[in-house]
mmCIF file of C-alpha atoms and ligand atoms in Angstrom:
data_model
loop_
_atom_site.group_PDB
_atom_site.id
_atom_site.type_symbol
_atom_site.label_atom_id
_atom_site.label_comp_id
_atom_site.label_asym_id
_atom_site.label_seq_id
_atom_site.Cartn_x
_atom_site.Cartn_y
_atom_site.Cartn_z
ATOM 1 C CA UNK A 1 16.638 7.892 -18.170
ATOM 2 C CA UNK A 2 14.319 10.274 -16.709
ATOM 3 C CA UNK A 3 13.579 9.893 -13.449
ATOM 4 C CA UNK A 4 9.744 10.332 -11.241
ATOM 5 C CA UNK A 5 8.851 10.956 -7.884
ATOM 6 C CA UNK A 6 6.119 9.279 -6.314
ATOM 7 C CA UNK A 7 4.256 10.399 -2.970
ATOM 8 C CA UNK A 8 2.546 7.576 -1.568
ATOM 9 C CA UNK A 9 3.960 4.369 -3.241
ATOM 10 C CA UNK A 10 4.105 2.155 -0.805
ATOM 11 C CA UNK A 11 0.559 1.113 -1.655
ATOM 12 C CA UNK A 12 -2.493 1.335 -3.881
ATOM 13 C CA UNK A 13 -2.255 3.821 -6.391
ATOM 14 C CA UNK A 14 0.869 5.015 -5.880
ATOM 15 C CA UNK A 15 2.771 1.887 -6.227
ATOM 16 C CA UNK A 16 1.307 1.062 -9.287
ATOM 17 C CA UNK A 17 2.244 4.262 -11.024
ATOM 18 C CA UNK A 18 5.603 2.726 -9.924
ATOM 19 C CA UNK A 19 5.323 -0.481 -11.251
ATOM 20 C CA UNK A 20 4.351 1.168 -14.645
ATOM 21 C CA UNK A 21 6.918 3.828 -15.428
ATOM 22 C CA UNK A 22 9.760 1.758 -14.201
ATOM 23 C CA UNK A 23 8.402 -0.714 -16.711
ATOM 24 C CA UNK A 24 8.908 2.552 -19.177
ATOM 25 C CA UNK A 25 12.801 2.858 -17.970
ATOM 26 C CA UNK A 26 12.257 5.926 -15.684
ATOM 27 C CA UNK A 27 14.084 5.681 -12.014
ATOM 28 C CA UNK A 28 12.037 6.643 -9.527
ATOM 29 C CA UNK A 29 12.028 8.016 -5.419
ATOM 30 C CA UNK A 30 9.339 6.492 -4.042
ATOM 31 C CA UNK A 31 8.239 8.411 -0.708
ATOM 32 C CA UNK A 32 5.372 7.700 2.097
ATOM 33 C CA UNK A 33 6.243 6.514 5.781
ATOM 34 C CA UNK A 34 6.625 2.525 5.769
ATOM 35 C CA UNK A 35 10.463 1.972 4.672
ATOM 36 C CA UNK A 36 9.879 -1.257 4.782
ATOM 37 C CA UNK A 37 7.387 -1.636 2.122
ATOM 38 C CA UNK A 38 8.590 1.004 -0.004
ATOM 39 C CA UNK A 39 12.354 -0.552 -0.096
ATOM 40 C CA UNK A 40 10.265 -4.053 -0.983
ATOM 41 C CA UNK A 41 9.274 -2.416 -3.682
ATOM 42 C CA UNK A 42 12.371 -0.598 -4.872
ATOM 43 C CA UNK A 43 14.567 -3.607 -4.998
ATOM 44 C CA UNK A 44 11.357 -5.559 -6.875
ATOM 45 C CA UNK A 45 12.000 -3.020 -9.496
ATOM 46 C CA UNK A 46 15.500 -3.088 -9.202
ATOM 47 C CA UNK A 47 15.825 -6.364 -10.062
ATOM 48 C CA UNK A 48 12.509 -5.880 -12.516
ATOM 49 C CA UNK A 49 13.517 -3.222 -14.683
ATOM 50 C CA UNK A 50 17.283 -2.333 -13.605
ATOM 51 C CA UNK A 51 16.530 1.211 -13.232
ATOM 52 C CA UNK A 52 18.022 3.712 -9.768
ATOM 53 C CA UNK A 53 15.295 3.635 -7.157
ATOM 54 C CA UNK A 54 15.481 5.883 -4.469
ATOM 55 C CA UNK A 55 13.628 5.220 -0.734
ATOM 56 C CA UNK A 56 12.720 8.885 0.903
ATOM 57 C CA UNK A 57 10.513 7.879 4.746
ATOM 58 C CA UNK A 58 8.458 10.624 5.226
ATOM 59 C CA UNK A 59 5.044 11.527 7.215
ATOM 60 C CA UNK A 60 4.055 14.221 4.634
ATOM 61 C CA UNK A 61 1.996 15.581 7.685
ATOM 62 C CA UNK A 62 4.573 16.431 9.173
ATOM 63 C CA UNK A 63 6.722 19.788 7.743
ATOM 64 C CA UNK A 64 10.431 18.917 8.793
ATOM 65 C CA UNK A 65 9.921 15.601 6.608
ATOM 66 C CA UNK A 66 7.726 17.028 3.649
ATOM 67 C CA UNK A 67 10.676 20.070 3.820
ATOM 68 C CA UNK A 68 13.068 16.812 3.189
ATOM 69 C CA UNK A 69 11.489 15.960 0.551
ATOM 70 C CA UNK A 70 10.609 19.285 -1.487
ATOM 71 C CA UNK A 71 14.715 19.839 -0.722
ATOM 72 C CA UNK A 72 14.632 16.758 -2.583
ATOM 73 C CA UNK A 73 13.386 18.052 -5.674
ATOM 74 C CA UNK A 74 15.075 21.460 -5.537
ATOM 75 C CA UNK A 75 18.939 20.505 -5.199
ATOM 76 C CA UNK A 76 18.786 16.850 -5.985
ATOM 77 C CA UNK A 77 18.854 14.701 -9.438
ATOM 78 C CA UNK A 78 16.292 16.513 -11.680
ATOM 79 C CA UNK A 79 12.877 15.367 -11.196
ATOM 80 C CA UNK A 80 11.281 15.387 -14.625
ATOM 81 C CA UNK A 81 7.958 13.566 -13.656
ATOM 82 C CA UNK A 82 6.042 14.745 -9.810
ATOM 83 C CA UNK A 83 3.487 12.101 -9.065
ATOM 84 C CA UNK A 84 1.368 13.886 -6.107
ATOM 85 C CA UNK A 85 -0.424 10.617 -4.988
ATOM 86 C CA UNK A 86 -0.497 10.041 -1.428
ATOM 87 C CA UNK A 87 -3.309 11.088 0.255
ATOM 88 C CA UNK A 88 -6.542 9.777 2.515
ATOM 89 C CA UNK A 89 -9.828 9.863 3.694
ATOM 90 C CA UNK A 90 -11.505 11.522 6.401
ATOM 91 C CA UNK A 91 -15.373 9.847 6.415
ATOM 92 C CA UNK A 92 -17.937 11.668 8.507
ATOM 93 C CA UNK A 93 -19.855 14.978 8.021
ATOM 94 C CA UNK A 94 -17.767 18.512 8.917
ATOM 95 C CA UNK A 95 -20.179 19.374 11.547
ATOM 96 C CA UNK A 96 -18.064 17.186 15.300
ATOM 97 C CA UNK A 97 -15.596 16.163 13.509
ATOM 98 C CA UNK A 98 -12.275 15.588 15.163
ATOM 99 C CA UNK A 99 -10.583 18.773 14.292
ATOM 100 C CA UNK A 100 -6.985 17.465 14.727
ATOM 101 C CA UNK A 101 -8.226 14.630 11.725
ATOM 102 C CA UNK A 102 -9.357 17.730 9.512
ATOM 103 C CA UNK A 103 -6.157 19.696 10.125
ATOM 104 C CA UNK A 104 -4.100 16.203 8.924
ATOM 105 C CA UNK A 105 -6.133 16.003 5.770
ATOM 106 C CA UNK A 106 -5.203 18.994 4.867
ATOM 107 C CA UNK A 107 -1.642 19.033 5.370
ATOM 108 C CA UNK A 108 -1.022 15.788 3.739
ATOM 109 C CA UNK A 109 -4.200 16.668 0.657
ATOM 110 C CA UNK A 110 -3.241 20.529 0.191
ATOM 111 C CA UNK A 111 -0.255 20.927 1.529
ATOM 112 C CA UNK A 112 1.799 18.883 0.967
ATOM 113 C CA UNK A 113 1.247 18.598 -3.281
ATOM 114 C CA UNK A 114 0.949 22.159 -3.144
ATOM 115 C CA UNK A 115 4.588 22.617 -1.226
ATOM 116 C CA UNK A 116 5.743 19.796 -3.637
ATOM 117 C CA UNK A 117 4.573 21.381 -6.171
ATOM 118 C CA UNK A 118 6.027 24.337 -5.788
ATOM 119 C CA UNK A 119 9.232 22.692 -5.700
ATOM 120 C CA UNK A 120 9.510 20.957 -8.160
ATOM 121 C CA UNK A 121 8.127 23.636 -10.720
ATOM 122 C CA UNK A 122 11.558 25.637 -10.510
ATOM 123 C CA UNK A 123 13.842 22.455 -12.185
ATOM 124 C CA UNK A 124 11.357 22.073 -14.902
ATOM 125 C CA UNK A 125 10.655 25.754 -15.819
ATOM 126 C CA UNK A 126 14.379 26.013 -16.167
ATOM 127 C CA UNK A 127 15.120 22.692 -17.976
ATOM 128 C CA UNK A 128 12.040 23.499 -19.852
ATOM 129 C CA UNK A 129 10.256 20.447 -19.389
ATOM 130 C CA UNK A 130 9.046 18.600 -17.168
ATOM 131 C CA UNK A 131 5.347 17.193 -15.669
ATOM 132 C CA UNK A 132 3.345 16.860 -12.467
ATOM 133 C CA UNK A 133 0.129 14.372 -11.877
ATOM 134 C CA UNK A 134 -1.818 15.322 -9.158
ATOM 135 C CA UNK A 135 -4.677 13.059 -8.196
ATOM 136 C CA UNK A 136 -7.747 14.303 -7.205
ATOM 137 C CA UNK A 137 -11.153 12.602 -7.337
ATOM 138 C CA UNK A 138 -14.443 12.728 -9.290
ATOM 139 C CA UNK A 139 -16.021 13.759 -5.229
ATOM 140 C CA UNK A 140 -14.403 17.028 -6.068
ATOM 141 C CA UNK A 141 -17.423 17.685 -8.466
ATOM 142 C CA UNK A 142 -20.227 16.115 -6.249
ATOM 143 C CA UNK A 143 -19.302 17.818 -2.598
ATOM 144 C CA UNK A 144 -22.498 16.868 -1.749
ATOM 145 C CA UNK A 145 -22.109 13.016 -2.663
ATOM 146 C CA UNK A 146 -19.098 13.184 0.088
ATOM 147 C CA UNK A 147 -19.362 14.288 3.142
ATOM 148 C CA UNK A 148 -17.125 16.091 5.124
ATOM 149 C CA UNK A 149 -13.796 18.239 4.077
ATOM 150 C CA UNK A 150 -11.953 15.082 1.611
ATOM 151 C CA UNK A 151 -14.227 16.195 -1.046
ATOM 152 C CA UNK A 152 -13.219 20.056 -0.820
ATOM 153 C CA UNK A 153 -9.596 19.135 -0.289
ATOM 154 C CA UNK A 154 -10.066 17.272 -3.602
ATOM 155 C CA UNK A 155 -11.450 20.453 -5.343
ATOM 156 C CA UNK A 156 -8.530 22.502 -4.745
ATOM 157 C CA UNK A 157 -6.578 19.668 -6.397
ATOM 158 C CA UNK A 158 -8.556 20.194 -9.454
ATOM 159 C CA UNK A 159 -8.447 24.231 -9.316
ATOM 160 C CA UNK A 160 -4.390 23.736 -8.958
ATOM 161 C CA UNK A 161 -3.963 21.566 -11.478
ATOM 162 C CA UNK A 162 -6.358 23.804 -13.526
ATOM 163 C CA UNK A 163 -4.133 26.983 -12.560
ATOM 164 C CA UNK A 164 -0.593 25.374 -12.715
ATOM 165 C CA UNK A 165 -1.475 23.721 -16.013
ATOM 166 C CA UNK A 166 -1.956 26.870 -17.477
ATOM 167 C CA UNK A 167 0.756 29.109 -16.051
ATOM 168 C CA UNK A 168 3.562 25.784 -16.703
ATOM 169 C CA UNK A 169 2.552 24.588 -19.500
ATOM 170 C CA UNK A 170 3.960 27.550 -21.983
ATOM 171 C CA UNK A 171 7.330 26.901 -19.530
ATOM 172 C CA UNK A 172 6.838 23.357 -21.106
ATOM 173 C CA UNK A 173 5.936 21.316 -17.962
ATOM 174 C CA UNK A 174 2.919 19.178 -18.631
ATOM 175 C CA UNK A 175 -0.061 19.331 -15.626
ATOM 176 C CA UNK A 176 -2.345 16.829 -14.962
ATOM 177 C CA UNK A 177 -5.407 16.412 -12.802
ATOM 178 C CA UNK A 178 -5.998 12.524 -12.443
ATOM 179 C CA UNK A 179 -10.111 11.821 -10.998
ATOM 180 C CA UNK A 180 -10.291 8.573 -9.914
ATOM 181 C CA UNK A 181 -14.227 7.577 -8.466
ATOM 182 C CA UNK A 182 -14.006 4.371 -6.171
ATOM 183 C CA UNK A 183 -10.637 2.801 -6.634
ATOM 184 C CA UNK A 184 -9.949 -1.243 -4.837
ATOM 185 C CA UNK A 185 -7.078 0.049 -2.467
ATOM 186 C CA UNK A 186 -6.156 0.239 1.249
ATOM 187 C CA UNK A 187 -7.833 3.950 1.672
ATOM 188 C CA UNK A 188 -11.836 2.552 2.253
ATOM 189 C CA UNK A 189 -9.956 0.055 5.056
ATOM 190 C CA UNK A 190 -7.866 2.946 6.841
ATOM 191 C CA UNK A 191 -11.257 4.690 6.769
ATOM 192 C CA UNK A 192 -13.772 2.638 8.489
ATOM 193 C CA UNK A 193 -15.114 2.020 4.890
ATOM 194 C CA UNK A 194 -16.191 -1.498 3.771
ATOM 195 C CA UNK A 195 -15.381 -1.207 -0.111
ATOM 196 C CA UNK A 196 -17.882 -4.630 -0.686
ATOM 197 C CA UNK A 197 -20.859 -1.930 0.277
ATOM 198 C CA UNK A 198 -19.546 0.121 -2.509
ATOM 199 C CA UNK A 199 -20.676 -0.595 -6.295
ATOM 200 C CA UNK A 200 -18.858 0.213 -9.563
ATOM 201 C CA UNK A 201 -15.360 -0.324 -8.319
ATOM 202 C CA UNK A 202 -12.305 0.282 -10.804
ATOM 203 C CA UNK A 203 -9.195 -1.947 -10.025
ATOM 204 C CA UNK A 204 -6.374 -0.231 -9.185
ATOM 205 C CA UNK A 205 -4.642 -1.931 -12.256
ATOM 206 C CA UNK A 206 -7.638 -0.081 -14.906
ATOM 207 C CA UNK A 207 -7.290 2.846 -12.959
ATOM 208 C CA UNK A 208 -3.596 3.711 -13.626
ATOM 209 C CA UNK A 209 -3.700 2.396 -17.294
ATOM 210 C CA UNK A 210 -6.305 4.686 -17.809
ATOM 211 C CA UNK A 211 -4.620 7.521 -15.622
ATOM 212 C CA UNK A 212 -1.295 6.876 -17.949
ATOM 213 C CA UNK A 213 -3.236 6.902 -20.964
ATOM 214 C CA UNK A 214 -4.894 10.339 -20.411
ATOM 215 C CA UNK A 215 -0.456 11.314 -19.998
ATOM 216 C CA UNK A 216 0.542 10.194 -22.907
ATOM 217 C CA UNK A 217 -2.076 12.351 -24.557
ATOM 218 C CA UNK A 218 -1.667 15.234 -22.482
ATOM 219 C CA UNK A 219 -4.887 15.636 -21.698
ATOM 220 C CA UNK A 220 -5.274 18.295 -18.954
ATOM 221 C CA UNK A 221 -7.870 16.313 -16.668
ATOM 222 C CA UNK A 222 -8.251 12.510 -17.062
ATOM 223 C CA UNK A 223 -11.490 10.801 -15.480
ATOM 224 C CA UNK A 224 -10.778 7.024 -16.255
ATOM 225 C CA UNK A 225 -14.904 5.860 -14.525
ATOM 226 C CA UNK A 226 -16.957 8.588 -17.236
ATOM 227 C CA UNK A 227 -17.867 6.643 -20.591
ATOM 228 C CA UNK A 228 -19.062 9.697 -21.686
ATOM 229 C CA UNK A 229 -16.237 12.779 -22.232
ATOM 230 C CA UNK A 230 -18.606 14.830 -23.505
ATOM 231 C CA UNK A 231 -20.637 15.529 -19.904
ATOM 232 C CA UNK A 232 -16.843 16.569 -18.982
ATOM 233 C CA UNK A 233 -16.759 19.047 -21.665
ATOM 234 C CA UNK A 234 -20.406 20.802 -21.442
ATOM 235 C CA UNK A 235 -19.196 21.490 -17.038
ATOM 236 C CA UNK A 236 -15.841 22.942 -18.614
ATOM 237 C CA UNK A 237 -17.240 24.662 -21.457
ATOM 238 C CA UNK A 238 -19.803 26.350 -19.034
ATOM 239 C CA UNK A 239 -16.897 27.525 -16.914
ATOM 240 C CA UNK A 240 -14.882 28.657 -19.482
ATOM 241 C CA UNK A 241 -18.441 30.828 -20.301
ATOM 242 C CA UNK A 242 -18.930 32.405 -17.242
ATOM 243 C CA UNK A 243 -15.922 35.089 -16.632
ATOM 244 C CA UNK A 244 -17.923 36.587 -19.812
ATOM 245 C CA UNK A 245 -20.866 36.859 -18.073
ATOM 246 C CA UNK A 246 -19.586 38.604 -14.993
ATOM 247 C CA UNK A 247 -19.599 42.359 -14.726
ATOM 248 C CA UNK A 248 -18.710 45.197 -12.254
ATOM 249 C CA UNK A 249 -21.696 46.409 -10.943
ATOM 250 C CA UNK A 250 -23.867 44.112 -9.184
ATOM 251 C CA UNK A 251 -26.542 42.192 -11.138
ATOM 252 C CA UNK A 252 -30.500 43.014 -11.265
ATOM 253 C CA UNK A 253 -31.450 39.885 -9.071
ATOM 254 C CA UNK A 254 -29.611 41.495 -5.888
ATOM 255 C CA UNK A 255 -30.613 45.234 -6.742
ATOM 256 C CA UNK A 256 -32.750 46.430 -4.063
ATOM 257 C CA UNK A 257 -36.287 46.691 -4.906
ATOM 258 C CA UNK A 258 -37.265 49.790 -5.107
ATOM 259 C CA UNK A 259 -40.365 50.853 -2.772
ATOM 260 C CA UNK A 260 -42.460 53.454 -3.146
HETATM 261 N N1 LIG B 1 -8.987 4.264 -3.899
HETATM 262 C C1 LIG B 1 -9.766 5.055 -4.060
HETATM 263 O O1 LIG B 1 -10.903 4.657 -4.264
HETATM 264 C C2 LIG B 1 -9.319 6.613 -4.525
HETATM 265 C C3 LIG B 1 -10.236 7.495 -5.027
HETATM 266 C C4 LIG B 1 -10.056 8.678 -5.247
HETATM 267 C C5 LIG B 1 -8.753 9.170 -5.159
HETATM 268 N N2 LIG B 1 -7.997 8.797 -4.385
HETATM 269 C C6 LIG B 1 -6.902 9.401 -4.126
HETATM 270 O O2 LIG B 1 -5.977 8.549 -4.659
HETATM 271 C C7 LIG B 1 -4.577 8.376 -3.635
HETATM 272 C C8 LIG B 1 -4.226 7.908 -3.545
HETATM 273 O O3 LIG B 1 -5.162 6.174 -2.555
HETATM 274 P P1 LIG B 1 -5.075 4.758 -2.772
HETATM 275 O O4 LIG B 1 -6.587 4.822 -2.894
HETATM 276 O O5 LIG B 1 -3.932 4.434 -3.726
HETATM 277 O O6 LIG B 1 -4.848 4.608 -0.910
HETATM 278 P P2 LIG B 1 -3.941 4.102 0.147
HETATM 279 O O7 LIG B 1 -3.994 2.356 -1.084
HETATM 280 O O8 LIG B 1 -4.658 4.468 0.883
HETATM 281 O O9 LIG B 1 -2.212 4.915 -0.218
HETATM 282 C C9 LIG B 1 -2.439 5.962 0.258
HETATM 283 C C10 LIG B 1 -1.269 6.013 -0.136
HETATM 284 O O10 LIG B 1 -0.228 7.339 0.685
HETATM 285 C C11 LIG B 1 0.843 7.010 1.307
HETATM 286 N N3 LIG B 1 0.529 8.014 3.307
HETATM 287 C C12 LIG B 1 -0.647 7.937 3.745
HETATM 288 N N4 LIG B 1 -0.615 8.641 4.505
HETATM 289 C C13 LIG B 1 0.421 9.572 4.329
HETATM 290 C C14 LIG B 1 1.071 10.293 5.215
HETATM 291 N N5 LIG B 1 0.837 10.689 6.180
HETATM 292 N N6 LIG B 1 2.609 10.816 4.352
HETATM 293 C C15 LIG B 1 3.146 9.948 3.236
HETATM 294 N N7 LIG B 1 2.443 9.211 2.993
HETATM 295 C C16 LIG B 1 1.250 8.695 3.083
HETATM 296 C C17 LIG B 1 0.012 5.446 2.078
HETATM 297 O O11 LIG B 1 2.019 5.114 2.168
HETATM 298 P P3 LIG B 1 1.742 4.747 3.795
HETATM 299 O O12 LIG B 1 1.100 4.044 4.532
HETATM 300 O O13 LIG B 1 3.354 3.747 3.626
HETATM 301 O O14 LIG B 1 2.836 6.841 4.559
HETATM 302 C C18 LIG B 1 -0.090 5.099 0.719
HETATM 303 O O15 LIG B 1 1.118 4.833 0.169
HETATM 304 C C19 LIG B 1 -5.209 9.472 -2.873
HETATM 305 O O16 LIG B 1 -4.446 10.844 -3.138
HETATM 306 C C20 LIG B 1 -6.252 9.455 -2.902
HETATM 307 O O17 LIG B 1 -7.539 10.687 -2.132
HETATM 308 C C21 LIG B 1 -8.596 7.291 -4.635
#
């Protein structure tokens, strides 16, 4: 029996992962702020799937709470799958945005998944197996489409995931970045957006089921709404080719024109 720790498990994408992993027979550790929702979900999953479910109430923007979840990953019973899902959106442009809201978003969307992955990989590397699922976003690939820092936090998640996959893959740790597009959850209302105004919104069940197909195939990047996979492969191919074009002297186009 293996154990999955899921952040942001009280609703939305995280709660759906909890249902799916419980159905697959995994024990669970559910993390979020809303204890009542977590306990309700835990009771439902224990009854339906005969799995063990722990609940950790934690505000992941709070360093002390985050430290408790890190400690669970480092010294509690082995966690085989970490789902770094908890996250929020922040609307509005960068210029003039609220400093404290930006800092809280960075803590939740960047600091927490980074430190939780760091806490998880020690045990995974020692055991020679494990998996980390990081929930990014397609907006990381189109930053101008989503103003402010949300897209940048998700670009960090994609780069972190790809770097971790390269480093930890040989040690038996599988790392997957999942890039949803608009998905029907409460995240939109919390950010003040009417999801009814957004076209092509995916259901959360479809999103997680597709992401798990990518997980089972051991894909490093899974983009459920992308119909034509060759678009991503072309993008990644160009990125992979770029380092061979780097040199130790400035490119000709940056040389100061010789004036006579
Ligand atoms: N829905 C989309 O369209 C979409 C698209 C691309 C990417 N994503 C990403 O998918 C992930 C999940 O989003 P979702 O759509 O499922 O959103 P959601 O329905 O709003 O759920 C967010 C989850 O994160 C938890 N959470 C929020 N702030 C937290 C905090 N400070 N500390 C601990 N937990 C916290 C919430 O629980 P509590 O309130 O109980 O703490 C909740 O369980 C996020 O990383 C999001 O950026 C979503």
